mmCIF file of C-alpha atoms and ligand atoms in Angstrom:
data_model
loop_
_atom_site.group_PDB
_atom_site.id
_atom_site.type_symbol
_atom_site.label_atom_id
_atom_site.label_comp_id
_atom_site.label_asym_id
_atom_site.label_seq_id
_atom_site.Cartn_x
_atom_site.Cartn_y
_atom_site.Cartn_z
ATOM 1 C CA UNK P 259 176.110 -115.330 -45.275
ATOM 2 C CA UNK P 260 178.695 -113.840 -47.607
ATOM 3 C CA UNK P 261 179.645 -110.175 -47.433
ATOM 4 C CA UNK P 262 178.158 -109.687 -50.973
ATOM 5 C CA UNK P 263 174.833 -111.239 -49.716
ATOM 6 C CA UNK P 264 174.808 -108.927 -46.788
ATOM 7 C CA UNK P 265 175.479 -105.839 -49.004
ATOM 8 C CA UNK P 266 172.809 -106.862 -51.266
ATOM 9 C CA UNK P 267 170.255 -107.012 -48.407
ATOM 10 C CA UNK P 268 171.324 -103.667 -47.129
ATOM 11 C CA UNK P 269 170.880 -102.197 -50.627
ATOM 12 C CA UNK P 270 167.295 -103.523 -50.565
ATOM 13 C CA UNK P 271 166.719 -102.016 -47.230
ATOM 14 C CA UNK P 272 167.975 -98.642 -48.375
ATOM 15 C CA UNK P 273 165.812 -98.763 -51.459
ATOM 16 C CA UNK P 274 162.779 -99.675 -49.254
ATOM 17 C CA UNK P 275 163.581 -96.685 -47.039
ATOM 18 C CA UNK P 276 163.419 -94.467 -50.109
ATOM 19 C CA UNK P 277 160.103 -95.987 -51.166
ATOM 20 C CA UNK P 278 158.679 -95.513 -47.591
ATOM 21 C CA UNK P 279 159.943 -91.933 -47.664
ATOM 22 C CA UNK P 280 158.243 -91.154 -50.917
ATOM 23 C CA UNK P 281 155.117 -92.921 -49.911
ATOM 24 C CA UNK P 282 154.929 -91.081 -46.582
ATOM 25 C CA UNK P 283 155.358 -87.702 -48.235
ATOM 26 C CA UNK P 284 152.841 -88.638 -50.993
ATOM 27 C CA UNK P 285 150.342 -89.350 -48.137
ATOM 28 C CA UNK P 286 151.195 -86.006 -46.561
ATOM 29 C CA UNK P 287 150.195 -84.286 -49.872
ATOM 30 C CA UNK P 288 146.967 -86.190 -50.071
ATOM 31 C CA UNK P 289 146.190 -85.271 -46.418
ATOM 32 C CA UNK P 290 146.785 -81.569 -47.287
ATOM 33 C CA UNK P 291 144.419 -81.784 -50.166
ATOM 34 C CA UNK P 292 141.764 -83.381 -48.097
ATOM 35 C CA UNK P 293 142.206 -80.611 -45.552
ATOM 36 C CA UNK P 294 141.931 -77.919 -48.361
ATOM 37 C CA UNK P 295 138.512 -79.380 -49.392
ATOM 38 C CA UNK P 296 137.300 -78.678 -45.775
ATOM 39 C CA UNK P 297 137.869 -74.910 -45.677
ATOM 40 C CA UNK P 298 137.580 -72.623 -42.513
ATOM 41 C CA UNK P 299 137.923 -75.425 -40.079
ATOM 42 C CA UNK P 300 140.055 -75.381 -36.952
ATOM 43 C CA UNK P 301 142.561 -78.138 -36.332
ATOM 44 C CA UNK P 302 140.153 -80.079 -34.133
ATOM 45 C CA UNK P 303 137.709 -80.556 -36.904
ATOM 46 C CA UNK P 304 140.407 -81.963 -39.022
ATOM 47 C CA UNK P 305 140.938 -84.905 -36.726
ATOM 48 C CA UNK P 306 138.299 -87.520 -37.454
ATOM 49 C CA UNK P 307 138.450 -90.333 -34.951
ATOM 50 C CA UNK P 308 135.881 -92.505 -36.695
ATOM 51 C CA UNK P 309 137.773 -92.237 -39.975
ATOM 52 C CA UNK P 310 141.063 -93.083 -38.306
ATOM 53 C CA UNK P 311 139.459 -96.127 -36.557
ATOM 54 C CA UNK P 312 138.275 -97.427 -39.937
ATOM 55 C CA UNK P 313 141.703 -97.000 -41.523
ATOM 56 C CA UNK P 314 143.414 -98.758 -38.738
ATOM 57 C CA UNK P 315 140.986 -101.713 -38.827
ATOM 58 C CA UNK P 316 141.530 -102.163 -42.465
ATOM 59 C CA UNK P 317 145.268 -102.175 -42.073
ATOM 60 C CA UNK P 318 145.096 -104.519 -39.074
ATOM 61 C CA UNK P 319 142.975 -106.968 -41.127
ATOM 62 C CA UNK P 320 145.551 -107.025 -43.884
ATOM 63 C CA UNK P 321 148.501 -107.484 -41.688
ATOM 64 C CA UNK P 322 150.337 -110.718 -42.232
ATOM 65 C CA UNK P 323 153.446 -110.022 -40.082
ATOM 66 C CA UNK P 324 156.150 -110.417 -39.067
ATOM 67 C CA UNK P 325 155.083 -107.254 -37.154
ATOM 68 C CA UNK P 326 152.379 -107.768 -34.574
ATOM 69 C CA UNK P 327 149.044 -105.818 -34.991
ATOM 70 C CA UNK P 328 149.825 -103.522 -32.136
ATOM 71 C CA UNK P 329 153.190 -102.574 -33.602
ATOM 72 C CA UNK P 330 151.656 -101.878 -36.906
ATOM 73 C CA UNK P 331 148.894 -99.791 -35.338
ATOM 74 C CA UNK P 332 151.456 -97.891 -33.355
ATOM 75 C CA UNK P 333 153.519 -97.094 -36.549
ATOM 76 C CA UNK P 334 150.457 -95.974 -38.483
ATOM 77 C CA UNK P 335 149.108 -93.905 -35.733
ATOM 78 C CA UNK P 336 152.418 -91.959 -35.782
ATOM 79 C CA UNK P 337 151.930 -91.430 -39.550
ATOM 80 C CA UNK P 338 148.486 -90.202 -39.055
ATOM 81 C CA UNK P 339 149.632 -87.852 -36.235
ATOM 82 C CA UNK P 340 152.254 -86.339 -38.684
ATOM 83 C CA UNK P 341 149.494 -85.800 -41.103
ATOM 84 C CA UNK P 342 147.404 -83.964 -38.588
ATOM 85 C CA UNK P 343 150.286 -81.831 -37.611
ATOM 86 C CA UNK P 344 150.718 -80.764 -41.259
ATOM 87 C CA UNK P 345 147.100 -79.736 -41.346
ATOM 88 C CA UNK P 346 147.506 -77.810 -38.062
ATOM 89 C CA UNK P 347 150.480 -75.908 -39.566
ATOM 90 C CA UNK P 348 148.423 -75.056 -42.555
ATOM 91 C CA UNK P 349 145.577 -73.924 -40.240
ATOM 92 C CA UNK P 350 147.851 -71.512 -38.428
ATOM 93 C CA UNK P 351 148.957 -70.123 -41.698
ATOM 94 C CA UNK P 352 145.486 -69.599 -42.922
ATOM 95 C CA UNK P 353 144.373 -67.726 -39.782
ATOM 96 C CA UNK P 354 143.251 -64.120 -40.367
ATOM 97 C CA UNK P 355 145.699 -62.836 -37.636
ATOM 98 C CA UNK P 356 148.662 -64.841 -39.167
ATOM 99 C CA UNK P 357 151.762 -63.086 -40.500
ATOM 100 C CA UNK P 358 151.666 -65.650 -43.343
ATOM 101 C CA UNK P 359 148.313 -64.321 -44.389
ATOM 102 C CA UNK P 360 149.245 -60.656 -44.165
ATOM 103 C CA UNK P 361 152.967 -59.835 -44.043
ATOM 104 C CA UNK P 362 152.638 -56.105 -43.330
ATOM 105 C CA UNK P 363 152.333 -54.862 -39.709
ATOM 106 C CA UNK P 364 148.772 -53.873 -38.580
ATOM 107 C CA UNK P 365 148.973 -50.286 -37.363
ATOM 108 C CA UNK P 366 146.245 -49.080 -35.175
ATOM 109 C CA UNK P 367 145.525 -45.295 -35.341
ATOM 110 C CA UNK P 368 143.916 -43.923 -32.100
ATOM 111 C CA UNK P 369 143.878 -40.115 -31.847
ATOM 112 C CA UNK P 370 147.061 -39.894 -33.978
ATOM 113 C CA UNK P 371 148.930 -42.607 -31.905
ATOM 114 C CA UNK P 372 149.832 -45.182 -34.481
ATOM 115 C CA UNK P 373 150.433 -48.302 -32.461
ATOM 116 C CA UNK P 374 152.526 -50.783 -34.637
ATOM 117 C CA UNK P 375 154.507 -48.012 -36.365
ATOM 118 C CA UNK P 376 157.800 -49.010 -34.869
ATOM 119 C CA UNK P 377 157.831 -46.366 -32.099
ATOM 120 C CA UNK P 378 156.916 -47.218 -28.548
ATOM 121 C CA UNK P 379 153.575 -45.975 -27.246
ATOM 122 C CA UNK P 380 152.311 -45.770 -23.739
ATOM 123 C CA UNK P 381 148.915 -46.574 -22.182
ATOM 124 C CA UNK P 382 149.030 -45.386 -18.605
ATOM 125 C CA UNK P 383 146.324 -44.607 -15.908
ATOM 126 C CA UNK P 384 144.930 -45.834 -12.706
ATOM 127 C CA UNK P 385 143.972 -49.432 -12.067
ATOM 128 C CA UNK P 386 140.496 -48.413 -11.364
ATOM 129 C CA UNK P 387 138.403 -45.264 -12.034
ATOM 130 C CA UNK P 388 137.509 -44.138 -8.432
ATOM 131 C CA UNK P 389 136.355 -40.551 -8.985
ATOM 132 C CA UNK P 390 136.384 -37.697 -11.490
ATOM 133 C CA UNK P 391 139.055 -35.883 -9.471
ATOM 134 C CA UNK P 392 141.295 -38.902 -9.225
ATOM 135 C CA UNK P 393 141.227 -39.487 -13.031
ATOM 136 C CA UNK P 394 141.641 -35.767 -13.777
ATOM 137 C CA UNK P 395 144.870 -35.667 -11.674
ATOM 138 C CA UNK P 396 146.239 -38.660 -13.568
ATOM 139 C CA UNK P 397 145.121 -37.114 -16.892
ATOM 140 C CA UNK P 398 147.249 -33.960 -16.136
ATOM 141 C CA UNK P 399 150.317 -36.072 -15.635
ATOM 142 C CA UNK P 400 149.744 -38.004 -18.714
ATOM 143 C CA UNK P 401 149.369 -34.798 -20.715
ATOM 144 C CA UNK P 402 152.543 -33.396 -19.088
ATOM 145 C CA UNK P 403 154.487 -36.299 -20.575
ATOM 146 C CA UNK P 404 153.019 -35.656 -23.943
ATOM 147 C CA UNK P 405 150.994 -38.992 -24.004
ATOM 148 C CA UNK P 406 147.629 -39.321 -25.708
ATOM 149 C CA UNK P 407 145.957 -42.287 -24.067
ATOM 150 C CA UNK P 408 144.622 -43.033 -20.616
ATOM 151 C CA UNK P 409 143.389 -46.146 -19.007
ATOM 152 C CA UNK P 410 141.297 -46.942 -16.030
ATOM 153 C CA UNK P 411 139.068 -49.794 -14.982
ATOM 154 C CA UNK P 412 135.264 -49.232 -14.545
ATOM 155 C CA UNK P 413 134.333 -52.862 -14.378
ATOM 156 C CA UNK P 414 136.964 -54.596 -12.239
ATOM 157 C CA UNK P 415 137.038 -58.399 -12.482
ATOM 158 C CA UNK P 416 138.390 -59.029 -8.995
ATOM 159 C CA UNK P 417 139.560 -62.409 -7.601
ATOM 160 C CA UNK P 418 137.506 -61.810 -4.369
ATOM 161 C CA UNK P 419 133.823 -60.889 -4.613
ATOM 162 C CA UNK P 420 134.358 -58.629 -1.573
ATOM 163 C CA UNK P 421 136.925 -56.359 -3.304
ATOM 164 C CA UNK P 422 135.952 -53.150 -5.103
ATOM 165 C CA UNK P 423 134.207 -54.133 -8.301
ATOM 166 C CA UNK P 424 134.402 -50.685 -10.116
ATOM 167 C CA UNK P 425 132.081 -47.813 -10.806
ATOM 168 C CA UNK P 426 130.538 -49.508 -13.850
ATOM 169 C CA UNK P 427 128.995 -47.177 -16.429
ATOM 170 C CA UNK P 428 129.548 -44.132 -14.208
ATOM 171 C CA UNK P 429 133.238 -44.963 -14.550
ATOM 172 C CA UNK P 430 132.960 -45.026 -18.217
ATOM 173 C CA UNK P 431 131.180 -41.568 -18.085
ATOM 174 C CA UNK P 432 134.055 -40.207 -16.044
ATOM 175 C CA UNK P 433 136.573 -41.462 -18.535
ATOM 176 C CA UNK P 434 134.741 -40.042 -21.438
ATOM 177 C CA UNK P 435 134.521 -36.667 -19.794
ATOM 178 C CA UNK P 436 138.327 -36.692 -19.103
ATOM 179 C CA UNK P 437 138.921 -37.807 -22.672
ATOM 180 C CA UNK P 438 137.023 -34.868 -24.090
ATOM 181 C CA UNK P 439 138.516 -32.359 -21.595
ATOM 182 C CA UNK P 440 142.068 -33.318 -22.129
ATOM 183 C CA UNK P 441 141.966 -34.647 -25.765
ATOM 184 C CA UNK P 442 142.955 -38.086 -24.600
ATOM 185 C CA UNK P 443 141.983 -41.556 -25.995
ATOM 186 C CA UNK P 444 140.356 -43.563 -23.222
ATOM 187 C CA UNK P 445 140.748 -47.316 -22.613
ATOM 188 C CA UNK P 446 138.747 -49.457 -20.254
ATOM 189 C CA UNK P 447 137.945 -53.084 -19.804
ATOM 190 C CA UNK P 448 134.471 -54.591 -20.571
ATOM 191 C CA UNK P 449 133.418 -57.713 -18.881
ATOM 192 C CA UNK P 450 129.981 -58.638 -20.444
ATOM 193 C CA UNK P 451 129.309 -59.103 -24.252
ATOM 194 C CA UNK P 452 125.935 -57.191 -23.803
ATOM 195 C CA UNK P 453 127.847 -53.999 -22.625
ATOM 196 C CA UNK P 454 130.158 -53.917 -25.682
ATOM 197 C CA UNK P 455 128.098 -51.713 -27.850
ATOM 198 C CA UNK P 456 127.113 -49.275 -25.187
ATOM 199 C CA UNK P 457 130.811 -49.139 -23.967
ATOM 200 C CA UNK P 458 131.875 -48.157 -27.557
ATOM 201 C CA UNK P 459 129.952 -45.040 -27.153
ATOM 202 C CA UNK P 460 132.264 -43.892 -24.234
ATOM 203 C CA UNK P 461 135.567 -45.540 -25.209
ATOM 204 C CA UNK P 462 138.195 -45.123 -27.972
ATOM 205 C CA UNK P 463 139.638 -48.570 -27.168
ATOM 206 C CA UNK P 464 138.068 -51.567 -25.390
ATOM 207 C CA UNK P 465 140.163 -53.917 -23.233
ATOM 208 C CA UNK P 466 139.403 -57.546 -22.646
ATOM 209 C CA UNK P 467 141.144 -58.701 -19.418
ATOM 210 C CA UNK P 468 143.242 -61.733 -18.782
ATOM 211 C CA UNK P 469 140.399 -63.469 -16.962
ATOM 212 C CA UNK P 470 138.130 -63.153 -19.974
ATOM 213 C CA UNK P 471 140.650 -64.015 -22.712
ATOM 214 C CA UNK P 472 138.700 -67.197 -23.399
ATOM 215 C CA UNK P 473 135.265 -65.900 -22.744
ATOM 216 C CA UNK P 474 134.188 -66.510 -26.301
ATOM 217 C CA UNK P 475 130.939 -64.542 -26.108
ATOM 218 C CA UNK P 476 132.849 -61.480 -25.150
ATOM 219 C CA UNK P 477 135.403 -62.064 -28.006
ATOM 220 C CA UNK P 478 132.686 -62.498 -30.432
ATOM 221 C CA UNK P 479 130.924 -59.269 -29.195
ATOM 222 C CA UNK P 480 134.417 -57.557 -29.493
ATOM 223 C CA UNK P 481 134.598 -58.624 -33.125
ATOM 224 C CA UNK P 482 131.409 -56.967 -33.886
ATOM 225 C CA UNK P 483 132.235 -53.583 -32.405
ATOM 226 C CA UNK P 484 133.895 -50.715 -34.478
ATOM 227 C CA UNK P 485 136.622 -49.964 -31.850
ATOM 228 C CA UNK P 486 140.219 -51.196 -31.386
ATOM 229 C CA UNK P 487 140.492 -53.951 -28.814
ATOM 230 C CA UNK P 488 143.361 -54.529 -26.397
ATOM 231 C CA UNK P 489 143.283 -58.389 -25.805
ATOM 232 C CA UNK P 490 145.187 -59.464 -22.659
ATOM 233 C CA UNK P 491 146.760 -62.919 -22.419
ATOM 234 C CA UNK P 492 145.113 -65.203 -20.119
ATOM 235 C CA UNK P 493 147.166 -66.198 -16.999
ATOM 236 C CA UNK P 494 147.211 -69.788 -18.107
ATOM 237 C CA UNK P 495 146.966 -69.313 -21.783
ATOM 238 C CA UNK P 496 149.534 -70.647 -24.239
ATOM 239 C CA UNK P 497 150.766 -68.397 -27.100
ATOM 240 C CA UNK P 498 148.543 -70.619 -29.444
ATOM 241 C CA UNK P 499 145.413 -70.091 -27.162
ATOM 242 C CA UNK P 500 146.173 -66.341 -27.159
ATOM 243 C CA UNK P 501 146.257 -66.172 -31.025
ATOM 244 C CA UNK P 502 143.152 -68.193 -31.318
ATOM 245 C CA UNK P 503 141.385 -65.770 -28.984
ATOM 246 C CA UNK P 504 142.484 -62.896 -31.366
ATOM 247 C CA UNK P 505 141.291 -64.925 -34.210
ATOM 248 C CA UNK P 506 137.741 -65.039 -32.688
ATOM 249 C CA UNK P 507 137.662 -61.253 -32.696
ATOM 250 C CA UNK P 508 139.149 -60.992 -36.197
ATOM 251 C CA UNK P 509 136.780 -63.583 -37.590
ATOM 252 C CA UNK P 510 133.785 -61.357 -36.523
ATOM 253 C CA UNK P 511 135.096 -58.509 -38.571
ATOM 254 C CA UNK P 512 137.283 -56.441 -36.258
ATOM 255 C CA UNK P 513 140.898 -56.601 -37.221
ATOM 256 C CA UNK P 514 142.106 -53.754 -34.924
ATOM 257 C CA UNK P 515 143.534 -55.837 -32.060
ATOM 258 C CA UNK P 516 146.390 -55.209 -29.883
ATOM 259 C CA UNK P 517 147.836 -58.362 -28.113
ATOM 260 C CA UNK P 518 148.920 -57.612 -24.525
ATOM 261 C CA UNK P 519 151.276 -59.821 -22.618
ATOM 262 C CA UNK P 520 150.660 -59.388 -18.889
ATOM 263 C CA UNK P 521 152.391 -62.210 -17.352
ATOM 264 C CA UNK P 522 151.448 -65.822 -16.764
ATOM 265 C CA UNK P 523 151.095 -68.018 -13.754
ATOM 266 C CA UNK P 524 154.107 -70.047 -12.907
ATOM 267 C CA UNK P 525 155.524 -71.470 -9.629
ATOM 268 C CA UNK P 526 157.660 -68.351 -9.213
ATOM 269 C CA UNK P 527 156.536 -66.148 -6.377
ATOM 270 C CA UNK P 528 159.117 -63.276 -6.526
ATOM 271 C CA UNK P 529 156.796 -61.504 -9.056
ATOM 272 C CA UNK P 530 153.007 -61.348 -9.103
ATOM 273 C CA UNK P 531 153.160 -63.202 -12.549
ATOM 274 C CA UNK P 532 155.931 -64.223 -14.676
ATOM 275 C CA UNK P 533 156.437 -61.886 -17.650
ATOM 276 C CA UNK P 534 156.835 -63.977 -20.642
ATOM 277 C CA UNK P 535 159.052 -61.511 -22.552
ATOM 278 C CA UNK P 536 159.819 -63.836 -25.415
ATOM 279 C CA UNK P 537 156.097 -64.076 -26.247
ATOM 280 C CA UNK P 538 156.564 -60.623 -27.599
ATOM 281 C CA UNK P 539 158.807 -61.535 -30.676
ATOM 282 C CA UNK P 540 156.889 -64.799 -31.110
ATOM 283 C CA UNK P 541 153.682 -62.977 -31.357
ATOM 284 C CA UNK P 542 155.232 -60.354 -33.777
ATOM 285 C CA UNK P 543 156.530 -63.304 -35.927
ATOM 286 C CA UNK P 544 153.306 -65.402 -35.947
ATOM 287 C CA UNK P 545 150.886 -62.497 -36.240
ATOM 288 C CA UNK P 546 150.675 -59.134 -37.963
ATOM 289 C CA UNK P 547 149.094 -57.502 -34.834
ATOM 290 C CA UNK P 548 150.782 -54.925 -32.527
ATOM 291 C CA UNK P 549 151.990 -56.298 -29.220
ATOM 292 C CA UNK P 550 151.934 -54.415 -25.920
ATOM 293 C CA UNK P 551 153.501 -55.343 -22.548
ATOM 294 C CA UNK P 552 151.731 -54.601 -19.303
ATOM 295 C CA UNK P 553 154.567 -54.140 -16.828
ATOM 296 C CA UNK P 554 152.281 -53.440 -13.796
ATOM 297 C CA UNK P 555 150.321 -56.720 -13.758
ATOM 298 C CA UNK P 556 153.061 -58.911 -15.016
ATOM 299 C CA UNK P 557 155.605 -57.897 -12.274
ATOM 300 C CA UNK P 558 153.314 -56.531 -9.525
ATOM 301 C CA UNK P 559 156.370 -54.693 -8.259
ATOM 302 C CA UNK P 560 157.051 -51.007 -8.620
ATOM 303 C CA UNK P 561 160.859 -51.580 -8.470
ATOM 304 C CA UNK P 562 160.649 -53.743 -11.732
ATOM 305 C CA UNK P 563 158.545 -51.403 -13.916
ATOM 306 C CA UNK P 564 161.430 -49.586 -15.444
ATOM 307 C CA UNK P 565 163.665 -52.586 -16.278
ATOM 308 C CA UNK P 566 160.603 -54.499 -17.543
ATOM 309 C CA UNK P 567 159.485 -51.623 -19.744
ATOM 310 C CA UNK P 568 163.029 -51.320 -21.154
ATOM 311 C CA UNK P 569 163.109 -55.013 -21.855
ATOM 312 C CA UNK P 570 159.700 -54.878 -23.560
ATOM 313 C CA UNK P 571 160.795 -51.983 -25.891
ATOM 314 C CA UNK P 572 164.240 -53.618 -26.512
ATOM 315 C CA UNK P 573 162.575 -56.857 -27.496
ATOM 316 C CA UNK P 574 160.151 -55.308 -29.883
ATOM 317 C CA UNK P 575 157.006 -54.309 -28.092
ATOM 318 C CA UNK P 576 154.857 -51.685 -29.820
ATOM 319 C CA UNK P 577 153.399 -50.328 -26.600
ATOM 320 C CA UNK P 578 153.666 -50.533 -22.766
ATOM 321 C CA UNK P 579 150.947 -50.383 -20.274
ATOM 322 C CA UNK P 580 151.515 -49.205 -16.709
ATOM 323 C CA UNK P 581 149.386 -48.093 -13.825
ATOM 324 C CA UNK P 582 149.544 -44.622 -12.235
ATOM 325 C CA UNK P 583 147.557 -43.287 -9.195
ATOM 326 C CA UNK P 584 147.580 -40.038 -7.330
ATOM 327 C CA UNK P 585 148.030 -41.757 -4.044
ATOM 328 C CA UNK P 586 148.636 -45.451 -4.512
ATOM 329 C CA UNK P 587 148.485 -46.219 -0.736
ATOM 330 C CA UNK P 588 144.826 -45.444 -0.667
ATOM 331 C CA UNK P 589 143.914 -46.863 -4.075
ATOM 332 C CA UNK P 590 140.825 -49.094 -4.115
ATOM 333 C CA UNK P 591 142.783 -51.876 -6.039
ATOM 334 C CA UNK P 592 146.389 -52.734 -6.769
ATOM 335 C CA UNK P 593 147.850 -50.517 -4.050
ATOM 336 C CA UNK P 594 151.193 -52.463 -4.130
ATOM 337 C CA UNK P 595 152.122 -51.813 -7.736
ATOM 338 C CA UNK P 596 150.687 -48.531 -9.066
ATOM 339 C CA UNK P 597 153.177 -45.662 -9.373
ATOM 340 C CA UNK P 598 152.741 -42.243 -7.779
ATOM 341 C CA UNK P 599 153.419 -39.138 -9.882
ATOM 342 C CA UNK P 600 157.046 -38.841 -8.921
ATOM 343 C CA UNK P 601 157.669 -42.462 -9.847
ATOM 344 C CA UNK P 602 155.771 -41.914 -13.064
ATOM 345 C CA UNK P 603 158.129 -38.998 -13.978
ATOM 346 C CA UNK P 604 161.120 -41.209 -13.341
ATOM 347 C CA UNK P 605 159.503 -44.036 -15.288
ATOM 348 C CA UNK P 606 158.845 -41.953 -18.334
ATOM 349 C CA UNK P 607 162.262 -40.462 -18.210
ATOM 350 C CA UNK P 608 164.037 -43.786 -17.944
ATOM 351 C CA UNK P 609 162.014 -45.627 -20.600
ATOM 352 C CA UNK P 610 162.329 -42.734 -23.173
ATOM 353 C CA UNK P 611 166.093 -42.720 -22.876
HETATM 354 C C1 LIG F 111 143.716 -54.362 -15.795
HETATM 355 O O1 LIG F 111 144.505 -54.062 -16.785
HETATM 356 O O2 LIG F 111 143.103 -53.553 -15.147
HETATM 357 C C2 LIG F 111 143.647 -55.787 -15.497
HETATM 358 C C3 LIG F 111 142.753 -56.195 -14.543
HETATM 359 O O3 LIG F 111 144.582 -56.615 -15.940
HETATM 360 P P1 LIG F 111 144.557 -58.184 -16.110
HETATM 361 O O4 LIG F 111 143.306 -58.404 -16.974
HETATM 362 O O5 LIG F 111 145.884 -58.378 -17.063
HETATM 363 O O6 LIG F 111 144.760 -58.904 -14.935
HETATM 364 MN MN1 LIG F 112 145.383 -53.209 -11.815
#
């Protein structure tokens, strides 16, 4: 073959490449149009295995080679997959919690604390509500530091059924009393969808714990209540799972959601969980919701609370959660990681610098 002939063949290949490029993109546009005609569907719905099978059969029947059927099917499956990814990207942009959907930051106002306003906010308090006296002592410290919110678990989702399960509604009553006496917003976790409405009578903000991040009935109930929600990241949840969980709440009408990074399960044992610090800017980019970092449950170590809180604020967190107890050694849960009052003083001083 002469050099001229070779150049000619190469030219033809180049032209075909351009034709393929334009056809593939044309196909992408069509796929997007099809997706638009099926509104409000998640990415799963957009994958239609029956339709894909039919298309592949048709292509295979028309195949005259030189490529074998298996090769052709493989190539087309890749093209189909790329189309599906386009639809998924569009789905993420369409989500109610998406930054693409609403570019301004959501600011959640609870008792004058404007979470998401660019200033760091703090939600501190004991792991569990143990008694009125115990919470009162913590409330005094919180006031002393000029903070406006207190947390405390009344329903404790514990790993072991033999561990302290919390005081239940009695705990919520204690929190409400403290909230009124000290003019503090009170936050507590709810673990059953049917308790959501009643809990809203006691609480200023409702927490959904890591173990319930994908309890979809709780998410739906949280979406129907007129209170801000702190949604904690599940310990094995990806950022995408986390955002979808928030979407569940928003889709039911409640847009006041704070996303709380509280560490994820990894092979690392030096800390209780692994604080996924870069999840903070990712969540801030992908959604318009405020982001909180729970330094207590993510580290499980008192000596790491200050550096973890500093890192959280430096990387853009809107709020920090930390546990404080009058006497952590006798706490009914999380003895290892709650701060005593002296440590709390040092913590607040260090993180406010
Ligand atoms: C809590 O904040 O009390 C708690 C149990 O945290 P998590 O759900 O993140 O484990
Ligand atoms: Mn705890």
